[in-house]
Short mmCIF file of C-alpha atoms and ligand atoms in Angstrom, two decimals:
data_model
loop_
_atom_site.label_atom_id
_atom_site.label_comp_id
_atom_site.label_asym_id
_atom_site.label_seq_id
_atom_site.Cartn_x
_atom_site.Cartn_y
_atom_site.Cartn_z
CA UNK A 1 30.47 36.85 -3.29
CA UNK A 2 34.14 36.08 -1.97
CA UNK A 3 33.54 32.94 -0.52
CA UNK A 4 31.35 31.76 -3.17
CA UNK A 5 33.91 32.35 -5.65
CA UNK A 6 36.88 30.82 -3.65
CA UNK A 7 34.50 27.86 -3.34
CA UNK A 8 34.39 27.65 -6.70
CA UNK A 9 38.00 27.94 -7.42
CA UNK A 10 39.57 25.07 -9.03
CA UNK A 11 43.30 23.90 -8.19
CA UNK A 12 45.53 23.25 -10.57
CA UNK A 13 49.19 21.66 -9.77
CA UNK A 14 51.75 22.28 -13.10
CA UNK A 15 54.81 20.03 -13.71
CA UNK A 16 57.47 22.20 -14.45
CA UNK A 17 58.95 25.83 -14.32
CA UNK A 18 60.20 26.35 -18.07
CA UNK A 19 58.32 28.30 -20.21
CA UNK A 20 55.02 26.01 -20.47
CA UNK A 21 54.42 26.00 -16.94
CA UNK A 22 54.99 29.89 -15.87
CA UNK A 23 52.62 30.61 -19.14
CA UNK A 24 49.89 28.31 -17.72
CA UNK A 25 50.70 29.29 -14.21
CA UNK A 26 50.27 33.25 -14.98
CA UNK A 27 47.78 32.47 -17.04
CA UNK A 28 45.54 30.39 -15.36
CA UNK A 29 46.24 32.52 -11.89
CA UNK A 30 44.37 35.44 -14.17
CA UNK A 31 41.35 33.78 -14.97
CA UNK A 32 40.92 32.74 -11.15
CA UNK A 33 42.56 29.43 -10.49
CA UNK A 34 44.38 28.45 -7.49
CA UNK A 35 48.21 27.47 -9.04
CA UNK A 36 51.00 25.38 -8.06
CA UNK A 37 53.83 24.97 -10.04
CA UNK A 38 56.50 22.51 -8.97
CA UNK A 39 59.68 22.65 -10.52
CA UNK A 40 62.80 19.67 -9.83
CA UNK A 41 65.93 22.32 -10.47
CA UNK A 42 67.18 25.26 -8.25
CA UNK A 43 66.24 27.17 -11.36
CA UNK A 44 63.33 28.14 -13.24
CA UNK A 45 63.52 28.35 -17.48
CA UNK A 46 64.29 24.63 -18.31
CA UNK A 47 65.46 24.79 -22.18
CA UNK A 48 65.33 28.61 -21.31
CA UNK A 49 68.91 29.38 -19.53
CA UNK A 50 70.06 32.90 -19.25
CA UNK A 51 73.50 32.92 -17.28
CA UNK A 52 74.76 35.59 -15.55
CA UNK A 53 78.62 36.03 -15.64
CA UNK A 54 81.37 38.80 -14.71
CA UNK A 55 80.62 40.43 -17.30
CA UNK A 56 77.31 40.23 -18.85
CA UNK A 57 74.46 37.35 -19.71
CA UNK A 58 75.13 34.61 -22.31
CA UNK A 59 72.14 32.23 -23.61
CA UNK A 60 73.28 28.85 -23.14
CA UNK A 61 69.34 27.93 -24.10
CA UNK A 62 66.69 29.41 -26.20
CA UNK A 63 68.08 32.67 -27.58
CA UNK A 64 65.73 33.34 -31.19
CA UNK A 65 62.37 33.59 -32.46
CA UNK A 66 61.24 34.67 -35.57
CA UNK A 67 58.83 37.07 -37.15
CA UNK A 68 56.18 34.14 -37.74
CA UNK A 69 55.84 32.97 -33.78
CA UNK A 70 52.46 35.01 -33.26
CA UNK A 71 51.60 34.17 -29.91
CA UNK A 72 55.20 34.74 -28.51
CA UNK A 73 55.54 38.00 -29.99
CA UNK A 74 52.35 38.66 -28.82
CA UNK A 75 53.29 38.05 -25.30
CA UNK A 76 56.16 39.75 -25.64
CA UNK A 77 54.03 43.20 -26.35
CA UNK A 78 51.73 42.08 -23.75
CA UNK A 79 54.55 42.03 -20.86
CA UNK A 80 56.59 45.17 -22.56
CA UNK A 81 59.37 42.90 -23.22
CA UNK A 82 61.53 44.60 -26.66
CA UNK A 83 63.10 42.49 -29.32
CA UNK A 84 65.82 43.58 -31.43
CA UNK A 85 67.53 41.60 -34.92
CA UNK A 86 70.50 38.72 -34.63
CA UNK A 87 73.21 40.76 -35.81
CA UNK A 88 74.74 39.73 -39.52
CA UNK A 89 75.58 42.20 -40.71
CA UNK A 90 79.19 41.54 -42.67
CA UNK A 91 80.96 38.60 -44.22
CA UNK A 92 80.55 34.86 -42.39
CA UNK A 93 83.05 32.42 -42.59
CA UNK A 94 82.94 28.49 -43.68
CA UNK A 95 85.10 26.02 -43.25
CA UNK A 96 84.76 23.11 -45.38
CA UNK A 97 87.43 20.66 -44.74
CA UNK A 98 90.09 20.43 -42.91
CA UNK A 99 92.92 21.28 -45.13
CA UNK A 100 91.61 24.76 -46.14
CA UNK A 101 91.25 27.33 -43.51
CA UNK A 102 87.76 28.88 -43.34
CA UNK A 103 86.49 30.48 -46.24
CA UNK A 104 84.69 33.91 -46.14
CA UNK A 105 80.98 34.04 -48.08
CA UNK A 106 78.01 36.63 -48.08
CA UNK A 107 75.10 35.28 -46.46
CA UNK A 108 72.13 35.52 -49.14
CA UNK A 109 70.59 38.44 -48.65
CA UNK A 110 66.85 36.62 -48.21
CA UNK A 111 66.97 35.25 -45.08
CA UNK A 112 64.57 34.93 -42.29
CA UNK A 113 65.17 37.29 -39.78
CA UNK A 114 66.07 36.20 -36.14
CA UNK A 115 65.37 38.20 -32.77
CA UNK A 116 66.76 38.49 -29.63
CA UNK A 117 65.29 39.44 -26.21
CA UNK A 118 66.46 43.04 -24.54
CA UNK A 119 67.90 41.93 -21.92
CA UNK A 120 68.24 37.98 -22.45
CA UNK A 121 65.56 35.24 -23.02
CA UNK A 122 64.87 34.99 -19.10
CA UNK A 123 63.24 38.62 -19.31
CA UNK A 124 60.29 36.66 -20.02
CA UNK A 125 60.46 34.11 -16.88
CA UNK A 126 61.06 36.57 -14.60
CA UNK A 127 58.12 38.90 -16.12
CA UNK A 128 55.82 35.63 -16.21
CA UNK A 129 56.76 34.68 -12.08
CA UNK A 130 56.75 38.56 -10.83
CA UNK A 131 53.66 37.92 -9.08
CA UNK A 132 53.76 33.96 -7.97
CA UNK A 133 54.47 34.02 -4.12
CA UNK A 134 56.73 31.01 -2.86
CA UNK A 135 53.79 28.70 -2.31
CA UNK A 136 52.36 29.37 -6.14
CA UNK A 137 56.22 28.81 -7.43
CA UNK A 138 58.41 26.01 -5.71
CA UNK A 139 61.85 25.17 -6.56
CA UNK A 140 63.39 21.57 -5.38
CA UNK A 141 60.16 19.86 -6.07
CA UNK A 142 60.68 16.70 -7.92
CA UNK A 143 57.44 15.11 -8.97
CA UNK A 144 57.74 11.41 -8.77
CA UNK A 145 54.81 9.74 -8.66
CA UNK A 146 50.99 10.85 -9.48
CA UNK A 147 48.18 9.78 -7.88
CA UNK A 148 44.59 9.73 -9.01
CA UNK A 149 42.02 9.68 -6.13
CA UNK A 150 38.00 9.48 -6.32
CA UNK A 151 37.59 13.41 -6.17
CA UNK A 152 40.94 14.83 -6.61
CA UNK A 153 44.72 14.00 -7.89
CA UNK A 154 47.95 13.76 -5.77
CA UNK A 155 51.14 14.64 -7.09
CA UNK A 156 54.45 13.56 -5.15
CA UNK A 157 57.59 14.79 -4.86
CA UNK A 158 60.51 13.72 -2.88
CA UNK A 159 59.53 15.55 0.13
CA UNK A 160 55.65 16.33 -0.51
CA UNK A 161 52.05 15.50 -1.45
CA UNK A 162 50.38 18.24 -3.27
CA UNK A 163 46.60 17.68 -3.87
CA UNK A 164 44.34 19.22 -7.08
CA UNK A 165 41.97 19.08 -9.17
CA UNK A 166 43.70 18.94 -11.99
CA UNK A 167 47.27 18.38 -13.20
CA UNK A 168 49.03 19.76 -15.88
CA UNK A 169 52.38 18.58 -16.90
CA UNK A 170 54.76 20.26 -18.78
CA UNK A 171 58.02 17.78 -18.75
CA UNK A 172 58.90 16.73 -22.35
CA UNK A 173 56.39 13.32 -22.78
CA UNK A 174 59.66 11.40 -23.32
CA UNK A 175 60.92 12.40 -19.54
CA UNK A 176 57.21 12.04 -18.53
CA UNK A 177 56.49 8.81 -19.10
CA UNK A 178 60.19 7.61 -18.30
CA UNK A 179 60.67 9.12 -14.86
CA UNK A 180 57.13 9.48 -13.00
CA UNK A 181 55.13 6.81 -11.71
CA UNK A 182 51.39 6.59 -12.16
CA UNK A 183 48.90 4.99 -9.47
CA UNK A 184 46.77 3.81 -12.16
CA UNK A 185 48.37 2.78 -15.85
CA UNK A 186 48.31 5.07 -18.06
CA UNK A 187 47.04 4.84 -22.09
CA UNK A 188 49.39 2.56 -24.03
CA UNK A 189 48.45 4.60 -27.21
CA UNK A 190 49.53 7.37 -25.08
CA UNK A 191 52.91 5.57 -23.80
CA UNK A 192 53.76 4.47 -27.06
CA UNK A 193 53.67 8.03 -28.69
CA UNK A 194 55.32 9.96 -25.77
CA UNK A 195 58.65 7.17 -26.15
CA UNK A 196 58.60 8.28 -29.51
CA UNK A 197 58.25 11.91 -29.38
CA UNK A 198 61.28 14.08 -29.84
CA UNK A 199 62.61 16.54 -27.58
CA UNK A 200 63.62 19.27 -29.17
CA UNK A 201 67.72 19.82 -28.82
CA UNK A 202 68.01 17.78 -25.88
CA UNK A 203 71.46 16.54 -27.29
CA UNK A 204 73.13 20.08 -28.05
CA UNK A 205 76.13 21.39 -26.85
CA UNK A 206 75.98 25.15 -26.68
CA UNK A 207 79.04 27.70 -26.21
CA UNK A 208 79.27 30.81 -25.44
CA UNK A 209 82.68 33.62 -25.23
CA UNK A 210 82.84 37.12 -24.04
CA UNK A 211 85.30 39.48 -25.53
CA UNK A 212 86.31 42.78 -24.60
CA UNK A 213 85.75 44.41 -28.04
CA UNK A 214 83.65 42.78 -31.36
CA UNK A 215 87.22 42.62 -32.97
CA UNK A 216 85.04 40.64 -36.08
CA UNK A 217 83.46 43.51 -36.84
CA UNK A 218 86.35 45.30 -37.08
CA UNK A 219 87.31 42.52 -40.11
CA UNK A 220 84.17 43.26 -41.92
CA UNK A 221 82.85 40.26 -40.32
CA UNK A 222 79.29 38.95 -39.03
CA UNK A 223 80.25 36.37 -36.65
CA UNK A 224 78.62 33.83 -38.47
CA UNK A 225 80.14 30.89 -39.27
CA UNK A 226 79.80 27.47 -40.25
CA UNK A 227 82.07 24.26 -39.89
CA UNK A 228 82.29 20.85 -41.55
CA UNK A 229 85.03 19.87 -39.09
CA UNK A 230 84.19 21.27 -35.44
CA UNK A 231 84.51 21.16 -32.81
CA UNK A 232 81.63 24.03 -33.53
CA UNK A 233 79.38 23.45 -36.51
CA UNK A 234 78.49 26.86 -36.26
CA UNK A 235 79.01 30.37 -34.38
CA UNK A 236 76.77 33.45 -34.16
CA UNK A 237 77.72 37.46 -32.81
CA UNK A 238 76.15 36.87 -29.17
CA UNK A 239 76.61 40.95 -28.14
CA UNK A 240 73.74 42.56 -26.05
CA UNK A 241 71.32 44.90 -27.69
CA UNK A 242 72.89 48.01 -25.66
CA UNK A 243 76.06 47.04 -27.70
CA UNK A 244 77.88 46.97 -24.84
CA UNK A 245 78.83 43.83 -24.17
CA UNK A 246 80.72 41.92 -27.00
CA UNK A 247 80.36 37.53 -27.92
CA UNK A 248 80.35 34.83 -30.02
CA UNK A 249 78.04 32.10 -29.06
CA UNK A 250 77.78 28.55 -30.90
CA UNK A 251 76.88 24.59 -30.83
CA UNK A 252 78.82 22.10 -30.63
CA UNK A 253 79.39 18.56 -32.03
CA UNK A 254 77.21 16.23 -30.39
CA UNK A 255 80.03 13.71 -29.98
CA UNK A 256 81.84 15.87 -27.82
CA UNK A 257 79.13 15.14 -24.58
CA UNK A 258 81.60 12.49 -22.85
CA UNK A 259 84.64 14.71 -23.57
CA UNK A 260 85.62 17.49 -20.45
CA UNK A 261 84.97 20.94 -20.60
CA UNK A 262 88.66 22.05 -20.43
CA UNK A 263 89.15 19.60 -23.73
CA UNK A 264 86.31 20.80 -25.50
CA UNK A 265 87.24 24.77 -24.88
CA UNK A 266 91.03 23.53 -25.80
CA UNK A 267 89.63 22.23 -29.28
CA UNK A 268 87.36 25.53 -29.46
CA UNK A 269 89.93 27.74 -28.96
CA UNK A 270 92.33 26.00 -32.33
CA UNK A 271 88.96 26.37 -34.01
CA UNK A 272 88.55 30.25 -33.14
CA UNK A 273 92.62 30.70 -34.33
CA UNK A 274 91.16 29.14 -37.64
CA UNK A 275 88.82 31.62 -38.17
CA UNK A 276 90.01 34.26 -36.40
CA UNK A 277 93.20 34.50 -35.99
CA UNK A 278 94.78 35.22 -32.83
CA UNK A 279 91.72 37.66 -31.19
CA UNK A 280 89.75 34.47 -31.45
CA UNK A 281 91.62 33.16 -28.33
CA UNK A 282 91.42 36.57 -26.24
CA UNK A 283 88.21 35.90 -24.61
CA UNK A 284 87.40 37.06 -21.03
CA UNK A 285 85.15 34.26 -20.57
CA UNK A 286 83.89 30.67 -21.43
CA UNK A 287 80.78 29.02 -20.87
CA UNK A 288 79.07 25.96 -22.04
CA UNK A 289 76.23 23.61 -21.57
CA UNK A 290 75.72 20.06 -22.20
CA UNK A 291 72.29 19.81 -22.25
CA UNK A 292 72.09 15.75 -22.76
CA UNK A 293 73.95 15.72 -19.20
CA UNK A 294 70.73 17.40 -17.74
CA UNK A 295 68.79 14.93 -16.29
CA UNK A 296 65.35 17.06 -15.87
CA UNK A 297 65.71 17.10 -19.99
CA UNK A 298 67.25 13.84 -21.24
CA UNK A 299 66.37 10.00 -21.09
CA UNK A 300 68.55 7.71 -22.62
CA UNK A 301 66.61 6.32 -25.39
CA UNK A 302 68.06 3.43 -27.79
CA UNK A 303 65.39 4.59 -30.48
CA UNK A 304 66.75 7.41 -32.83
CA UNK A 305 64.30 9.78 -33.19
CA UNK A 306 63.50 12.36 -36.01
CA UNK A 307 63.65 15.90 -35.01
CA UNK A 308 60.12 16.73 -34.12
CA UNK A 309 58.76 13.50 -34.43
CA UNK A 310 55.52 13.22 -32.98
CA UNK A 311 55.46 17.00 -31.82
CA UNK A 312 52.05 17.92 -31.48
CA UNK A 313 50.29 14.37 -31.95
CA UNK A 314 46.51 14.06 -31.16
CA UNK A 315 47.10 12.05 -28.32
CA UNK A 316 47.94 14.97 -26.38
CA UNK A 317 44.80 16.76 -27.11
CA UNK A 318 43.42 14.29 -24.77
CA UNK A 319 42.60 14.38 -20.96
CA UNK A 320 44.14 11.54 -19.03
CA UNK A 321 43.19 9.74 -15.46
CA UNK A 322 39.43 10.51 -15.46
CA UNK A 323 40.04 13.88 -16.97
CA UNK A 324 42.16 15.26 -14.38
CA UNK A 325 45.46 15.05 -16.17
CA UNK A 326 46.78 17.16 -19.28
CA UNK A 327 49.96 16.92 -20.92
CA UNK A 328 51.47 20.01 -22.15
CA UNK A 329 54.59 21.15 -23.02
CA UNK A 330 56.18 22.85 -26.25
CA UNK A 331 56.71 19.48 -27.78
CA UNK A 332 52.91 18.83 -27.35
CA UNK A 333 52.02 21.92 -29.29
CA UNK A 334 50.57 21.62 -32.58
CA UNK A 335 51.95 24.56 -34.06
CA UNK A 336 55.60 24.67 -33.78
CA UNK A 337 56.53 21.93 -31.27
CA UNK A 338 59.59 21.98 -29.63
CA UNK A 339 60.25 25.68 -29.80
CA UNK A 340 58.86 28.42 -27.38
CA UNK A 341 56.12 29.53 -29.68
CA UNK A 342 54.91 26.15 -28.91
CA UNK A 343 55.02 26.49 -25.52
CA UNK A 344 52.93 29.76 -25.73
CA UNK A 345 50.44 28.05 -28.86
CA UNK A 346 49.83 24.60 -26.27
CA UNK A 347 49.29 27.02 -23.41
CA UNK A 348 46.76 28.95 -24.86
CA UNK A 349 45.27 25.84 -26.29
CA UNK A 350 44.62 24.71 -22.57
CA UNK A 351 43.85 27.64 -20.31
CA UNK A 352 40.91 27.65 -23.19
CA UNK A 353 39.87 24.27 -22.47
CA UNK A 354 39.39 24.84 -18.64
CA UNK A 355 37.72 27.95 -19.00
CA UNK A 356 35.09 26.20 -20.54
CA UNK A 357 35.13 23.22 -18.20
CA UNK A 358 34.77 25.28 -15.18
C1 FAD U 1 70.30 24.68 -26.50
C2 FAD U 1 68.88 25.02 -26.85
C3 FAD U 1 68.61 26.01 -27.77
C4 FAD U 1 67.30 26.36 -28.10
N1 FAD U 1 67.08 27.38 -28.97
C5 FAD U 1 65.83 27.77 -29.22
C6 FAD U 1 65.59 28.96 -29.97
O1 FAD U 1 66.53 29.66 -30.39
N2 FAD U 1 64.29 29.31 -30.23
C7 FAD U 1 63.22 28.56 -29.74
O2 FAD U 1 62.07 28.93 -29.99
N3 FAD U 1 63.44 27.47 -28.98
C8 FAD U 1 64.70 27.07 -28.71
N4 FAD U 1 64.92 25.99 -27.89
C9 FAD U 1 63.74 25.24 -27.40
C10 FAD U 1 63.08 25.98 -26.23
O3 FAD U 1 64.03 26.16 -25.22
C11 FAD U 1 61.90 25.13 -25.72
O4 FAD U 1 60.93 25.00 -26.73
C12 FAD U 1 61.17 25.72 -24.53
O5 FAD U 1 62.03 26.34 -23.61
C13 FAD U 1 60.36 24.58 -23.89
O6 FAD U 1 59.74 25.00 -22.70
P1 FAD U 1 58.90 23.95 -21.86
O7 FAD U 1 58.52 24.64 -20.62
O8 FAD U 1 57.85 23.34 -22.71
O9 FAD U 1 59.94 22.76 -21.52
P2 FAD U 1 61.23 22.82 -20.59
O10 FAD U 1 61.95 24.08 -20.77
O11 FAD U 1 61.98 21.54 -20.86
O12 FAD U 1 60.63 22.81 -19.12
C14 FAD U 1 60.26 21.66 -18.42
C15 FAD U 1 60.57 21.91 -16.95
O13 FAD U 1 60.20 20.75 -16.20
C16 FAD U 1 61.16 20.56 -15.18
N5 FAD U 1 61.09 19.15 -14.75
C17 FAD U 1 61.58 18.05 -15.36
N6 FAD U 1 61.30 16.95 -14.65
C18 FAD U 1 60.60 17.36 -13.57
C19 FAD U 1 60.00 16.69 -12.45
N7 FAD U 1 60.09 15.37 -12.32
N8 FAD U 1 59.36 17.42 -11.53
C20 FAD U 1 59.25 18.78 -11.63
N9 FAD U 1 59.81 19.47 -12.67
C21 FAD U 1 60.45 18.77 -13.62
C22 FAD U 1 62.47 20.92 -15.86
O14 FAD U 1 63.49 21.19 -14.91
C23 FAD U 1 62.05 22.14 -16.65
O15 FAD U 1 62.21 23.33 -15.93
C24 FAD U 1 66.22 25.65 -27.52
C25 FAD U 1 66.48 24.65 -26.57
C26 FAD U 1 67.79 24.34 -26.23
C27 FAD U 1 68.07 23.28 -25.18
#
């Protein structure tokens, strides 16, 4: 029976190590596939980026999701992973110009809830990759260049050829289309529509402090705030569920990208002194990310884009190079593109397809 079955055993090579392409890898390694996944950083998560510091773990990626991402949540009870509310409680502030100092506000009392992860976002990479050895999971793979043979598919990276049956990729279309090359060309309805497709917050700046004690609190304050003036446009209470670990975490001005970290934290910190007075600038600890620096996320692009636009078109509920290529992805997802419920939506949408191919 074993030898039938490992005949029968499809292999499947996935683009990627964020979110999409652990689902799809765990996934698809349950229902009996032979997996790959190939991954360009050092790192797994992609948009997902959990950092580890002296002191605790700040989210310089994905940090919320909401009561209406189904799937997600879903997975989350399905790998025992606990969620627990965005803390708001208390006044936020707002600054509207910059001749006023920031003005404190209630925050309406109707609004959607946001969750955290116990234990930070990357609880759910590592739970996905607990059982991929180092073959099933390699880091320092850069695909390249994709090959489509008579009976099978070759995927290149800088140092390898990887053969399949199938391919999955899970880079945003935009980088797709922009930084791999393909033996045979691929669908121009399909190259038009990935140059257009938006990938979601690939020009955000994201900041994150660590103080010793939640000294807004103490104020009556949420840690909310927005800004009309920056450098932040707005700041959230970033401490860990245990509450034992204290932060503020925020985004930054886009414009700021070509500036250097030590000038953007010296504009943060008059901007923290503004609305917090002096315990603004007694942090143990800085962090930031520039995520349209990151070259696995970004392609420099001439056309603006919408947010979202083109998430989820129908061209990526197609097969590609004689049916041995899918594109997946969050911002392929029908159902909330760009965020990680569409990761988990898109993924599900496929592992059902090859079930009933093979
Ligand atoms: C700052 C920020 C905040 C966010 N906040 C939220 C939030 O609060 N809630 C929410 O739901 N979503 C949020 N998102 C979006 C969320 O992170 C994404 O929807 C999700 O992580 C996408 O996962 P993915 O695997 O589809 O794509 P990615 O995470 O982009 O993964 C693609 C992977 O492919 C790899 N790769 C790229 N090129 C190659 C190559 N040539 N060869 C091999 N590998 C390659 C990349 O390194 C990456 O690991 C945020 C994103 C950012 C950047």
């Amino acid at each position: 029976m074993l030898i039938i079955f490992d005949l029968i055993k499809k292999k499947i090579v996935i683009i990627g190590g964020g979110l999409s392409g652990l689902y799809l890898g765990y996934k698809l390694k349950k229902e009996g596939f032979s997996i790959q996944i190939l991954e360009a950083n050092n790192r797994i998560g992609g948009r997902i980026f959990t950092k580890k510091n002296d002191h605790t773990k700040v989210e310089l990626g994905a940090t919320w999701l909401w009561r209406y991402n189904e799937e997600l949540i879903k997975l989350c009870a399905t790998l025992q992973i606990s969620l627990f509310e965005q803390n708001t409680k208390g006044d936020a502030l707002y600054e509207a110009s910059n001749t006023n100092l920031p003005e404190r506000f209630q925050l309406p009392g109707n609004q959607e809830i946001s969750y955290r992860i116990v234990g930070g976002t990357a609880t759910i990479l590592e739970k996905l990759s607990n059982d991929f050895s180092e073959d099933e999971l390699q880091r320092n793979q850069k695909v390249v260049r994709i090959d489509d043979k008579e009976n099978s598919i070759h995927v290149l990276t800088e140092n390898a050829t990887f053969t399949a049956d199938m391919v999955i990729s899970t880079m945003p279309p935009q980088l797709l289309v922009n930084t791999v090359d393909f033996s045979s060309q691929l669908d121009l309805n399909l190259l038009e529509i990935a140059n257009n497709t938006h990938t979601w917050m690939k020009d955000s700046i994201k900041f994150a402090l660590v103080y010793k004690t939640p000294f807004w609190k103490e104020k009556g304050l949420s840690g909310v705030g927005f800004s009309n003036v920056g450098p932040f446009t707005e700041i959230y209470d970033h401490s860990d569920f245990e509450n034992s670990h204290f932060g503020l975490m925020g985004f930054l001005n886009a414009g700021l990208a070509n500036e250097t970290k030590a000038y953007r934290e010296e504009k943060i910190r008059a901007q923290l002194f503004k609305f917090f007075g002096e315990a603004g600038k007694k942090y143990l600890y800085y962090d930031e990310k520039v995520w349209s620096k990151e070259d696995l996320l970004h392609v420099d692009n001439t056309n603006f884009l919408n947010p979202h636009a083109n998430n989820g078109h129908p061209v990526y509920q197609q097969d590609y190079l004689n049916g041995k290529f899918i594109i997946a992805g969050s911002e392929t997802s029908p159902s909330y593109g760009g965020y990680m419920e569409g990761a988990i939506y898109r993924g599900n949408q496929i592992v059902k397809q090859l079930k009933n191919k093979f």
